[in-house]
Short mmCIF file of C-alpha atoms and ligand atoms in Angstrom, two decimals:
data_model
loop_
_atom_site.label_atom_id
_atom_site.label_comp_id
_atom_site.label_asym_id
_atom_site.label_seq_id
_atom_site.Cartn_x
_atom_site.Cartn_y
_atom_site.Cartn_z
CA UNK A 1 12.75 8.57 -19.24
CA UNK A 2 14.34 5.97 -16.62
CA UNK A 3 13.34 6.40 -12.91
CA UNK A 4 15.67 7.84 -10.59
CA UNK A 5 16.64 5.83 -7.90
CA UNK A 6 19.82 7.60 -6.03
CA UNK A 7 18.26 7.47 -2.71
CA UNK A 8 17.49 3.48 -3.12
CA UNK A 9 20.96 2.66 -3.86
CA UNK A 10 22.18 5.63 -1.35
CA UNK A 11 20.09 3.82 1.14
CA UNK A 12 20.63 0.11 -0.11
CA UNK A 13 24.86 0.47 -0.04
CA UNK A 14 23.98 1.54 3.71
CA UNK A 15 22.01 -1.19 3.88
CA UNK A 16 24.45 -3.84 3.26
CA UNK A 17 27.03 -2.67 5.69
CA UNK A 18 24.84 -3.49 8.66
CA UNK A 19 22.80 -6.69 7.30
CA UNK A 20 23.14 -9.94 5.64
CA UNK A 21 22.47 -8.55 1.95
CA UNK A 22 21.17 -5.42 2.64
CA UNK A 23 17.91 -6.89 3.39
CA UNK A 24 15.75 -9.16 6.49
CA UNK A 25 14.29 -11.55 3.91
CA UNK A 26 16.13 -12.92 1.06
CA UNK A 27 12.90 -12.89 -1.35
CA UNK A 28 13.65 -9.11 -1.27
CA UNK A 29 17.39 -9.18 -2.94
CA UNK A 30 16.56 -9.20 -6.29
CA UNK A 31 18.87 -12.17 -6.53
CA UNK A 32 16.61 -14.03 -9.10
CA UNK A 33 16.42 -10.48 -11.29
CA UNK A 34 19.78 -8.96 -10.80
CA UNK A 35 20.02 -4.81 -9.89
CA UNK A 36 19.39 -3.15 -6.64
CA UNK A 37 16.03 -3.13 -4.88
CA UNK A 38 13.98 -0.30 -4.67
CA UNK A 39 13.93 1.18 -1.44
CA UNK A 40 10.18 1.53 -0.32
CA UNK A 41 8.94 4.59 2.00
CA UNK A 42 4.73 4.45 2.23
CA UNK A 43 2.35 2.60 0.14
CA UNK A 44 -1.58 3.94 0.03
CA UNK A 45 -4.25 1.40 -1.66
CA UNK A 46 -2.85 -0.11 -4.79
CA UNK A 47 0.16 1.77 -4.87
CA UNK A 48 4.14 1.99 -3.34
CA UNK A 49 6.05 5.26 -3.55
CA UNK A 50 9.42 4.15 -3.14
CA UNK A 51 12.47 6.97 -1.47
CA UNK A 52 12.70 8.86 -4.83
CA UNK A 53 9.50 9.48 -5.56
CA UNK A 54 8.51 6.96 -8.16
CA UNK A 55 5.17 5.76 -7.97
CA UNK A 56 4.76 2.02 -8.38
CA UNK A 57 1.27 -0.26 -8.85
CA UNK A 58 2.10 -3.12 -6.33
CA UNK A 59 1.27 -6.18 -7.76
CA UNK A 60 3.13 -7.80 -4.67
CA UNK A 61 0.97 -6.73 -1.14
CA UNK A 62 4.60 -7.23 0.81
CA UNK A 63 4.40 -11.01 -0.36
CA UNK A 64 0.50 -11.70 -0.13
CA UNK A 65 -1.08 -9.93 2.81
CA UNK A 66 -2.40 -6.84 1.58
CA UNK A 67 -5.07 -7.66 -0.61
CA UNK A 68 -7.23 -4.98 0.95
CA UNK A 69 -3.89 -2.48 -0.78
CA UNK A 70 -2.47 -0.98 1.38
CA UNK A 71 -3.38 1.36 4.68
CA UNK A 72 -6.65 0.50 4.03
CA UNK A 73 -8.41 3.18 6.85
CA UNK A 74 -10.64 0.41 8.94
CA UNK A 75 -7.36 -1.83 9.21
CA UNK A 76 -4.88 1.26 10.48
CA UNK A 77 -8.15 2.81 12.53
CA UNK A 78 -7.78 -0.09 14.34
CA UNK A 79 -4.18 -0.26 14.80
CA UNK A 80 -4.47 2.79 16.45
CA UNK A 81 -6.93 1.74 18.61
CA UNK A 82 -5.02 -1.35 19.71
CA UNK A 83 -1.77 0.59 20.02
CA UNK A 84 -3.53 3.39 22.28
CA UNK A 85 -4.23 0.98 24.95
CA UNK A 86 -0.36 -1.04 24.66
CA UNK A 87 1.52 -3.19 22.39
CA UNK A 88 1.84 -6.22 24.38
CA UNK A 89 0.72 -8.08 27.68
CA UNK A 90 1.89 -11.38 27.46
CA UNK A 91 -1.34 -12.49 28.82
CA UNK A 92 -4.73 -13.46 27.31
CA UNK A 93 -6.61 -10.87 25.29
CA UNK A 94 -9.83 -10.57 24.13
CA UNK A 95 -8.89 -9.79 20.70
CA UNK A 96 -6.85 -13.30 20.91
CA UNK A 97 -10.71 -14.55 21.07
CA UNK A 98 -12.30 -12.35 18.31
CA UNK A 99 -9.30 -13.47 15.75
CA UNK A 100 -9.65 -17.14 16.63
CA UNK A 101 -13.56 -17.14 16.35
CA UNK A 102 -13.22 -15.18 12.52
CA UNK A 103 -10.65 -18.34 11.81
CA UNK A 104 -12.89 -20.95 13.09
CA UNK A 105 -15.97 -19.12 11.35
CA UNK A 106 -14.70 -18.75 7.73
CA UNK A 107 -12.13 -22.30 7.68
CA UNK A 108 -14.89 -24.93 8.94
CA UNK A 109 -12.03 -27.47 9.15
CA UNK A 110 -10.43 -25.27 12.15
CA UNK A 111 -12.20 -26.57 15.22
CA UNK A 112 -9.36 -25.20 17.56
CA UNK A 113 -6.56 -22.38 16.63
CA UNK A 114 -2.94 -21.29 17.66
CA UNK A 115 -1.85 -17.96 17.07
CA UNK A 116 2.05 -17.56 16.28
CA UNK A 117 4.04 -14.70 14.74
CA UNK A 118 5.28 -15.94 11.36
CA UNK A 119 4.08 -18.70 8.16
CA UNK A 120 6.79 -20.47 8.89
CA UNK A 121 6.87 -20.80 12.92
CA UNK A 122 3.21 -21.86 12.11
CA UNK A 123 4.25 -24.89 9.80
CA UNK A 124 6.76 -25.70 12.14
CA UNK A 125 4.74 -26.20 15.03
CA UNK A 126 2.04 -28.07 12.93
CA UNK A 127 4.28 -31.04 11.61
CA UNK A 128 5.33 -31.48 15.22
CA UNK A 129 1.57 -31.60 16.37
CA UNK A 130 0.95 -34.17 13.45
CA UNK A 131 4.33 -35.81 14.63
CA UNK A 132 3.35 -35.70 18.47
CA UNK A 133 -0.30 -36.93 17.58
CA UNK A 134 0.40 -39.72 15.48
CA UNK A 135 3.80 -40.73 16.94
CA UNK A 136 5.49 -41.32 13.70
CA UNK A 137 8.53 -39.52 12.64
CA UNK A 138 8.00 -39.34 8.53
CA UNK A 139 6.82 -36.17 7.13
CA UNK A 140 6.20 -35.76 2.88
CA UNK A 141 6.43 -32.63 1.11
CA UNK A 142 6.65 -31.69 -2.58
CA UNK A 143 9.44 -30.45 -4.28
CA UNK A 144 9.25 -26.52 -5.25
CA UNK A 145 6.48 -26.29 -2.55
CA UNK A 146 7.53 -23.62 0.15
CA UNK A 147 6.52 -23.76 3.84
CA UNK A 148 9.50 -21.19 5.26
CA UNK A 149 12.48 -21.74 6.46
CA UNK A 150 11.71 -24.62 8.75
CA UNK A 151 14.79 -26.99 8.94
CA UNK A 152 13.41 -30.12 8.65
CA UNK A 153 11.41 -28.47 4.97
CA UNK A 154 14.20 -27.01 3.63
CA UNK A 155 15.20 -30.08 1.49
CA UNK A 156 15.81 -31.07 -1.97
CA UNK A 157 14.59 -34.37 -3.24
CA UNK A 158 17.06 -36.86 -3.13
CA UNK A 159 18.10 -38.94 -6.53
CA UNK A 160 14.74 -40.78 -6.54
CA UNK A 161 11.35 -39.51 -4.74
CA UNK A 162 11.91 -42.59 -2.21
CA UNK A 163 15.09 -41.80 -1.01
CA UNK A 164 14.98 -38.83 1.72
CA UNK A 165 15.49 -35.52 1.36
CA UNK A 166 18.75 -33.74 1.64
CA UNK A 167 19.16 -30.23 3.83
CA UNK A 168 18.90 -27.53 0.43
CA UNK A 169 21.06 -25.09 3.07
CA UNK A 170 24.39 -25.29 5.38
CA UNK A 171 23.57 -25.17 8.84
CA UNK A 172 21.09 -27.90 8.51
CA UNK A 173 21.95 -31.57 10.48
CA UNK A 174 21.35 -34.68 7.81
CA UNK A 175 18.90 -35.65 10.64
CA UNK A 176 16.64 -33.08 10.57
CA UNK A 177 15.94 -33.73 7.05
CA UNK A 178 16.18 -37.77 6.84
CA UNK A 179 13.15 -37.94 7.77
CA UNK A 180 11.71 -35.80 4.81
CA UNK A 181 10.34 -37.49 1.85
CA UNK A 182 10.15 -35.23 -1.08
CA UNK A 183 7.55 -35.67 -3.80
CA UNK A 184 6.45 -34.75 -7.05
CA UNK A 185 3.37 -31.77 -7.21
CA UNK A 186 0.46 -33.28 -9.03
CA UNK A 187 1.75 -37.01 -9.25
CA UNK A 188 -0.88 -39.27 -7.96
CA UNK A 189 1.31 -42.71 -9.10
CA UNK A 190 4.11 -41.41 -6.75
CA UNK A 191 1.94 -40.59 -3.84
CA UNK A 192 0.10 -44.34 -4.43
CA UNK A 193 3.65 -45.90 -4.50
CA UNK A 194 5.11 -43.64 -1.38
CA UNK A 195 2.03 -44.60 0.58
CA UNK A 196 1.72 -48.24 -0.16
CA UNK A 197 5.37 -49.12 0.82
CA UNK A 198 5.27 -46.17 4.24
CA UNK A 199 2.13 -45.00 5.09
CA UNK A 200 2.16 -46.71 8.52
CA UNK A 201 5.79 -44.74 9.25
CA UNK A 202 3.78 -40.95 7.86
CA UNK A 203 2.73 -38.73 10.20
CA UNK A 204 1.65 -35.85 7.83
CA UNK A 205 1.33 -34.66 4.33
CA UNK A 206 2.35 -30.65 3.74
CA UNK A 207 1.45 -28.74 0.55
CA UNK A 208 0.60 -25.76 -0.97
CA UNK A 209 -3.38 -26.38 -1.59
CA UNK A 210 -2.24 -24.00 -4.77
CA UNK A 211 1.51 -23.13 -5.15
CA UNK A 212 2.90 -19.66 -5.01
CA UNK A 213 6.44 -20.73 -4.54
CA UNK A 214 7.30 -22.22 -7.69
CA UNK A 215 5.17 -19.62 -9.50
CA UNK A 216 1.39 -19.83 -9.46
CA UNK A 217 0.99 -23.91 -9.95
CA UNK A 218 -2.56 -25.49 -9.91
CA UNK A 219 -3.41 -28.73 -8.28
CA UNK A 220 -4.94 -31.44 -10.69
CA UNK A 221 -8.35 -32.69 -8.52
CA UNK A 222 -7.20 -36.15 -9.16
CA UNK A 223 -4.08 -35.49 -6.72
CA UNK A 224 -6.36 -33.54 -4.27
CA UNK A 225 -8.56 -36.41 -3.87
CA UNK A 226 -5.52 -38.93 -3.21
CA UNK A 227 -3.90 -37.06 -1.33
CA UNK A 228 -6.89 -36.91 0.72
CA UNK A 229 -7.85 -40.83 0.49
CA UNK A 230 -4.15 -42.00 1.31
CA UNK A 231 -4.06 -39.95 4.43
CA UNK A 232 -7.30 -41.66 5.62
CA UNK A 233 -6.59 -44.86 4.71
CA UNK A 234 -3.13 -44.78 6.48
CA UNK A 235 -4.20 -42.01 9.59
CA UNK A 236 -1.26 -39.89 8.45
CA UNK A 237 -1.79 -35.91 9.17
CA UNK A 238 -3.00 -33.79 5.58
CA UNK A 239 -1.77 -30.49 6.41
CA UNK A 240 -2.81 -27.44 3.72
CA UNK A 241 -0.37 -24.95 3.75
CA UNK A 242 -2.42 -21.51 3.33
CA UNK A 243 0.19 -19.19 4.70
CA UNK A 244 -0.10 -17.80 0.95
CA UNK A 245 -3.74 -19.21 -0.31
CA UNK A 246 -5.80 -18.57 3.07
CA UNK A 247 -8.25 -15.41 2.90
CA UNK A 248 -6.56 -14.88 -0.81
CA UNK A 249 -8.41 -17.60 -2.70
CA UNK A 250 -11.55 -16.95 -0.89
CA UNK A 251 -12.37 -16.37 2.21
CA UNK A 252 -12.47 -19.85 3.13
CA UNK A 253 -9.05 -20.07 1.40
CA UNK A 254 -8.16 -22.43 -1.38
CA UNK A 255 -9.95 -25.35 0.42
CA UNK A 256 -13.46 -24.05 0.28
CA UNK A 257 -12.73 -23.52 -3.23
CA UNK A 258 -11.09 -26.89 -3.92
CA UNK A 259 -13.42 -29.18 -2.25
CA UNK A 260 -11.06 -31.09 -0.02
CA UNK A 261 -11.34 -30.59 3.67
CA UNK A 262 -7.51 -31.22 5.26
CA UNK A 263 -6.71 -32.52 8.68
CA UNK A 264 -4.68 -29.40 9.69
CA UNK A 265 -4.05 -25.78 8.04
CA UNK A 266 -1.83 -23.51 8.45
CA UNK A 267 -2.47 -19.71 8.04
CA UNK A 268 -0.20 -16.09 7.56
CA UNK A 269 0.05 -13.02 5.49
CA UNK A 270 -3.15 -11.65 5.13
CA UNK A 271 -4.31 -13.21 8.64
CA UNK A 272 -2.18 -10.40 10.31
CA UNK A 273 -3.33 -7.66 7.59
CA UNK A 274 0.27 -6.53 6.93
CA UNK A 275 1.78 -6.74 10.69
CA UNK A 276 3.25 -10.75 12.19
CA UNK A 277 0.47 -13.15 12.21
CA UNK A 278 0.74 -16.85 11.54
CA UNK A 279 -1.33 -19.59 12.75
CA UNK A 280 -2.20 -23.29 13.01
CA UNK A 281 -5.50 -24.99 13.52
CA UNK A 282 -7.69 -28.18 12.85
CA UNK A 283 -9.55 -30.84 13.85
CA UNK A 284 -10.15 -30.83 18.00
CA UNK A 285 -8.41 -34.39 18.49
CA UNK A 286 -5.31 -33.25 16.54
CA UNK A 287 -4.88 -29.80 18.31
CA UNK A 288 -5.65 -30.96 21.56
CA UNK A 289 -2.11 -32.40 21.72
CA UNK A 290 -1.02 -28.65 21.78
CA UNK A 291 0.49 -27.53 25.47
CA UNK A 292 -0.61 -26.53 27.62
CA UNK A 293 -3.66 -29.32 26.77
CA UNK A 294 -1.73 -31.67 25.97
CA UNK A 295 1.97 -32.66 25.89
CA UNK A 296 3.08 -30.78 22.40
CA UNK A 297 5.12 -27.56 23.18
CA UNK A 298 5.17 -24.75 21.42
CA UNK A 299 5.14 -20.93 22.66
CA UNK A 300 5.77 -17.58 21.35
CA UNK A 301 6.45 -14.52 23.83
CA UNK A 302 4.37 -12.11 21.03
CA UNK A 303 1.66 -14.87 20.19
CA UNK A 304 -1.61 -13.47 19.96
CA UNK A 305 -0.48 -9.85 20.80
CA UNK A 306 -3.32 -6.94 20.64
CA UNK A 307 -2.17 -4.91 18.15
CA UNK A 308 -1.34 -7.50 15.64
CA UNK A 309 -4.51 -9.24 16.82
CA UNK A 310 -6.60 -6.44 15.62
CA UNK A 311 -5.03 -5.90 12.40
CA UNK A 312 -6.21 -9.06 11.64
CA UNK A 313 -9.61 -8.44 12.96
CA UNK A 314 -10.36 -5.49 10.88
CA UNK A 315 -8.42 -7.45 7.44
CA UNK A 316 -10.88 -10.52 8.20
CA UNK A 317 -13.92 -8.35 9.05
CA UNK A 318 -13.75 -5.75 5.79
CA UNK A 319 -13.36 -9.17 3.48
CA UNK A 320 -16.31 -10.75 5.55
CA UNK A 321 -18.33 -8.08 4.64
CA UNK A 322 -17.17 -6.43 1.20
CA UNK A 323 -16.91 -10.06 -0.52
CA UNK A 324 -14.36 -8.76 -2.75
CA UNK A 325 -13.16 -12.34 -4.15
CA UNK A 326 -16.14 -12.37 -7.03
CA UNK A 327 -14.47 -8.45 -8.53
CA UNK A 328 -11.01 -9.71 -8.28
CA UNK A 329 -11.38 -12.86 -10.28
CA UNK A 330 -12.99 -10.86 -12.82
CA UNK A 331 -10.42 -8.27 -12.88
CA UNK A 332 -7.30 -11.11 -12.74
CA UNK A 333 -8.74 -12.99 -15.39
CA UNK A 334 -9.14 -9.84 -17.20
CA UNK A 335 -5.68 -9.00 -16.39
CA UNK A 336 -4.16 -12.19 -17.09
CA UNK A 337 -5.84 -12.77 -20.44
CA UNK A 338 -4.65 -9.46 -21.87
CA UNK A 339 -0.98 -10.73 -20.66
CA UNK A 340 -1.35 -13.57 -22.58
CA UNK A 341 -2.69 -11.97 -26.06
CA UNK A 342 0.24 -8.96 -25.51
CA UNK A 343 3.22 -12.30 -25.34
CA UNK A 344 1.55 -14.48 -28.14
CA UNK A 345 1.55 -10.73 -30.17
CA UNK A 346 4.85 -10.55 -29.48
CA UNK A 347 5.33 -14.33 -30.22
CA UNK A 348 6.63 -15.00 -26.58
CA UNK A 349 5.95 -18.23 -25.42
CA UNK A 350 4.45 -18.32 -22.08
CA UNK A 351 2.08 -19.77 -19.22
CA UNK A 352 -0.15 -18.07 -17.18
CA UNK A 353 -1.70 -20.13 -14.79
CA UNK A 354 -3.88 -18.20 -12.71
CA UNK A 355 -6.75 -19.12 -9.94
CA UNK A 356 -8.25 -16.16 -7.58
CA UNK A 357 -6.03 -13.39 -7.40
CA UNK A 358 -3.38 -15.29 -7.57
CA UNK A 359 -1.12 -15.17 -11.10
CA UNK A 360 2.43 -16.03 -12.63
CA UNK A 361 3.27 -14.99 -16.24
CA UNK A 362 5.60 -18.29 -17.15
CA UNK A 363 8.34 -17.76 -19.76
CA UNK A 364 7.61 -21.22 -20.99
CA UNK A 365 6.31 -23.21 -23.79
CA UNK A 366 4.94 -25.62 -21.70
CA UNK A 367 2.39 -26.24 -18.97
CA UNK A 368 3.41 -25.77 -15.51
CA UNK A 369 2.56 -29.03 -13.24
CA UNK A 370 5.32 -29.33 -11.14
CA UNK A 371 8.44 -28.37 -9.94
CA UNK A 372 10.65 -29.28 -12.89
CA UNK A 373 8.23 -27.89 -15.84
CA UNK A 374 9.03 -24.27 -13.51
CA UNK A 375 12.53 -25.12 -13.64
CA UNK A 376 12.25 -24.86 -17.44
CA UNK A 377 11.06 -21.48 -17.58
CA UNK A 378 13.34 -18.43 -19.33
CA UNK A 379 14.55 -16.46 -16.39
CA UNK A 380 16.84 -14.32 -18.67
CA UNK A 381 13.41 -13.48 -20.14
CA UNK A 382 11.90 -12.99 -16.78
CA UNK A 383 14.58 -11.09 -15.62
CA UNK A 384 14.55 -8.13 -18.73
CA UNK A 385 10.28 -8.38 -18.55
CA UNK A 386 10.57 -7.67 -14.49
CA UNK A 387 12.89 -4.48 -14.99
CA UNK A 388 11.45 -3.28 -17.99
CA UNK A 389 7.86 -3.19 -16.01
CA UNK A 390 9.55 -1.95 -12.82
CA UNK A 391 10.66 1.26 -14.62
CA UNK A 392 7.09 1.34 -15.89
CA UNK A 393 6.10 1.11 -12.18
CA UNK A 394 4.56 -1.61 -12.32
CA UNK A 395 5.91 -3.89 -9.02
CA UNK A 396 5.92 -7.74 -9.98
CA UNK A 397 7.13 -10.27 -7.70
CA UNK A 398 11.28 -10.60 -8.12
CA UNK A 399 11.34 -13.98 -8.90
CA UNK A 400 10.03 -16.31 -11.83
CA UNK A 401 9.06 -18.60 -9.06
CA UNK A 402 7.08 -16.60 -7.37
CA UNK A 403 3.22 -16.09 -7.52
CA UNK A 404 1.19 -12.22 -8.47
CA UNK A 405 -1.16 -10.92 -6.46
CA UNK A 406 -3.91 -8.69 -7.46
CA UNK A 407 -5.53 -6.30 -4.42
CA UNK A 408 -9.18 -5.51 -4.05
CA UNK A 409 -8.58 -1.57 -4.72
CA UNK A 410 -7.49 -2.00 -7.78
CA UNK A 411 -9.26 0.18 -10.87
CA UNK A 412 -9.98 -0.52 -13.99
CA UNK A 413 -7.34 2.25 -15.57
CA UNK A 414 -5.00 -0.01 -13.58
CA UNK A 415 -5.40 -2.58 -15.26
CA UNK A 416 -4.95 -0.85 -18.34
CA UNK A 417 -2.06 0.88 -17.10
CA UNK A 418 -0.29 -2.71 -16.58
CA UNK A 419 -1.68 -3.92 -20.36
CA UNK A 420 0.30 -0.79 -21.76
CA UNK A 421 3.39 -1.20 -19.87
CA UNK A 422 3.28 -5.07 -20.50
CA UNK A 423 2.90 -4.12 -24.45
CA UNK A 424 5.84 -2.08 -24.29
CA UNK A 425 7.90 -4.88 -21.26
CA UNK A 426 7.23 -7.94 -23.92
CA UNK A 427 8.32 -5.91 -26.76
CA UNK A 428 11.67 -5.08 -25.33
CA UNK A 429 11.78 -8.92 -24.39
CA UNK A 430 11.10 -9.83 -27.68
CA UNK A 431 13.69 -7.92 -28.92
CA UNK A 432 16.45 -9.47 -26.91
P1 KE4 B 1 6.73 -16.51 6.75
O1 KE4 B 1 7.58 -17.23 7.79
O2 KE4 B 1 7.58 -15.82 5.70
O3 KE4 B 1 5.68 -15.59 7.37
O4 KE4 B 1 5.87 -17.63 5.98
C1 KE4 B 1 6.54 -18.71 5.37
C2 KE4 B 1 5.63 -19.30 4.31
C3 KE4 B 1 4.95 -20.46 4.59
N1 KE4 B 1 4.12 -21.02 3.67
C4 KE4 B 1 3.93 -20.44 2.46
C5 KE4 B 1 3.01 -21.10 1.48
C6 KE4 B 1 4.60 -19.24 2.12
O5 KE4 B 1 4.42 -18.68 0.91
C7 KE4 B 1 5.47 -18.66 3.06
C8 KE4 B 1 6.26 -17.38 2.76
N2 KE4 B 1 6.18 -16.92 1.41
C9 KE4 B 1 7.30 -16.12 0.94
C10 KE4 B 1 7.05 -15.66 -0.50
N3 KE4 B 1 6.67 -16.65 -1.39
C11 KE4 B 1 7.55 -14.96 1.83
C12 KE4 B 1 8.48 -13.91 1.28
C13 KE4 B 1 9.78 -13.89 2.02
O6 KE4 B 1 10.30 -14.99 2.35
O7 KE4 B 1 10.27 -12.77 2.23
#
């Protein structure tokens, strides 16, 4: 029996009469999937209930923060809290303080933190620190790597990876992006090459520590360790991007679990617990470039502000305590290895890279090491397997290129619940 979703599209049509699309975030569009979006009204642990009434298991946390699921009752106790006493002073806090000191505490590599409002305003402001600090203009990224929609990282590589990037949206000046080399993910030869003809003109390195944004994609430790020689033997600025991976991977983020300590890291999603939280931190010498300490502006009106501040707090303080990284590897590799037998029953060939919670079920018959391996991927298969679970209510992330998250409240008959519907989903597929 098909869902019902009249109030979605009621709401949706409505929706796209008074904003770009219908929507405030293009991820949301269901541009990669094709139908309408399903029009959420309250999620409660592991679950969404969308405006009809369907029940959904969210597989998504609203892109990554809410791997506690959702309202989890210590996080909104403490919204409440925060809210009773005001929403916003535009002066210091002490919760600004308590945040900071849970950042510094669990990412060793943090000796000093910013707090901003958004992933992206916080990747912005870092490559102008590492720009500012090191007083060079270059900046290298890797192509299918996401860092939001900062102009000088939305690029696409140029014809070879040492030419400079080109803006990948109108609206973007050739110079903000000519100075933007784009790389290959998880080629060391490239990175030697890149280095050895411009390290002295680099003033930072940005990357996913693990990508999300091109679908779950796994560093080799080989690149890792380049990465992290190259930068040191030419001072340029390595920058982990854990907007996605920090407080998901661990709660040290991906770099406690990868073994290599960056310069700079950048921080979102699950630092705010669900409300606008980014940040950027690092080593003291770096960050003490930041205004008003030193001569690197950046500012934000709702930086830092209480209620957002203690969101955070309470996320940082439950996974502190609770540990709950050790139960949700067990139950994503679980997960993902019953994915994997129900497509290779079905005789679908697929990838599913997976590290943490963190997982991407690739329509491909390939490996997935970069950018253009994803690129290869079936998204007419992705496409039928992502409706054909969403009217098993089972919530995937609307894009191939996009990474799964599993949440800490999670069950067991969940997990079975998604094996049954992912039977049924790859059958269908099959079938096409
Ligand atoms: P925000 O500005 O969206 O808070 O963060 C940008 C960002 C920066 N770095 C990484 C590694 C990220 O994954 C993101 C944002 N991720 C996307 C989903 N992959 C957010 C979803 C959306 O754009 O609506």
């Amino acid at each position: 029996m098909p869902l019902i979703h009249d109030r979605s599209h009621e709401i949706f049509a409505k929706a796209q009469t008074l904003i770009p699309g219908g929507v405030n975030s293009p991820a949301r569009a269901f541009g990669a999937v094709g139908g309408t979006p399903v029009v959420m009204l309250r999620g409660d642990g592991p679950y969404l209930y969308d405006v009809d009434g369907n029940q959904y298991l969210d597989y998504i946390g609203s892109w990554g923060p809410h791997i506690l699921g959702h309202r989890h009752p210590q996080v909104i106790e403490a919204i409440h809290r925060a809210v009773d006493l005001g929403t916003s002073f535009g002066a210091p806090c002490e919760l600004e303080n308590e945040l900071a000191e849970l950042v510094i505490d669990a990412i060793p590599s943090i000796e000093l933190v910013r707090m901003v409002n958004s992933g992206t305003e916080a990747t912005m402001s870092a490559i102008r620190v590492a720009r500012g600090f090191t007083g060079r203009d270059l900046i290298v990224k890797f192509a299918g790597c996401y860092h939001g929609h900062v102009d000088s990282l939305l690029v696409k590589a140029g014809s070879g990876a040492l030419t400079l990037g080109t803006p990948s949206s109108p609206g973007i000046p050739a110079g903000c992006t000519d100075a933007t080399l784009v790389l290959e993910y998880n080629d060391c030869d490239q990175l030697e090459t890149v280095f050895r003809e411009r390290g002295d003109q680099i003033a930072c390195v940005i990357l996913e520590p693990v990508v999300g944004n091109m679908g779950t994609v796994i560093p080799d430790t080989e690149f890792l360790q380049t990465l992290r020689r190259v930068c040191d033997e030419s001072g340029a600025v390595l920058i982990f991007d854990e907007v996605m991976t920090g407080f998901r991977l661990a709660y040290g983020g991906a770099q406690s679990r990868l073994g290599v300590t960056p310069d700079m890291t950048t921080l979102g999603k699950i630092l705010g617990g669900g409300l606008p939280v980014g940040a950027y931190g690092g080593r003291r010498d770096i960050m003490q470039t930041v205004s008003p300490l030193g001569p690197v502006y950046q500012a934000g009106t709702l930086s830092g502000n209480p209620v957002a501040m203690a969101s955070g707090i309470a996320t940082l303080r439950v996974l502190k305590e609770t540990n709950p990284y050790p139960q949700l590897d067990d139950y994503t590799n679980w997960l993902t290895s019953g994915l994997s037998s129900m497509a290779a029953k079905h005789g679908i060939p697929h990838q599913i890279p997976q590290i943490g919670s963190m997982f991407t079920l690739f329509f491909n018959d390939q490996p997935v090491r970069n950018y253009n391996d994803a690129v290869r991927s079936n998204t007419k298969q992705f496409a039928a397997y992502f409706h054909e679970m969403l009217e098993r209510g089972i919530y995937l992330a609307c894009s191939q290129f996009e990474a799964n998250f599993a949440s800490a409240v999670l069950t067991q008959d969940d997990l079975n619940r998604t094996l049954q519907a992912a039977d049924e989903a790859l059958a269908a597929v099959a079938a096409l």
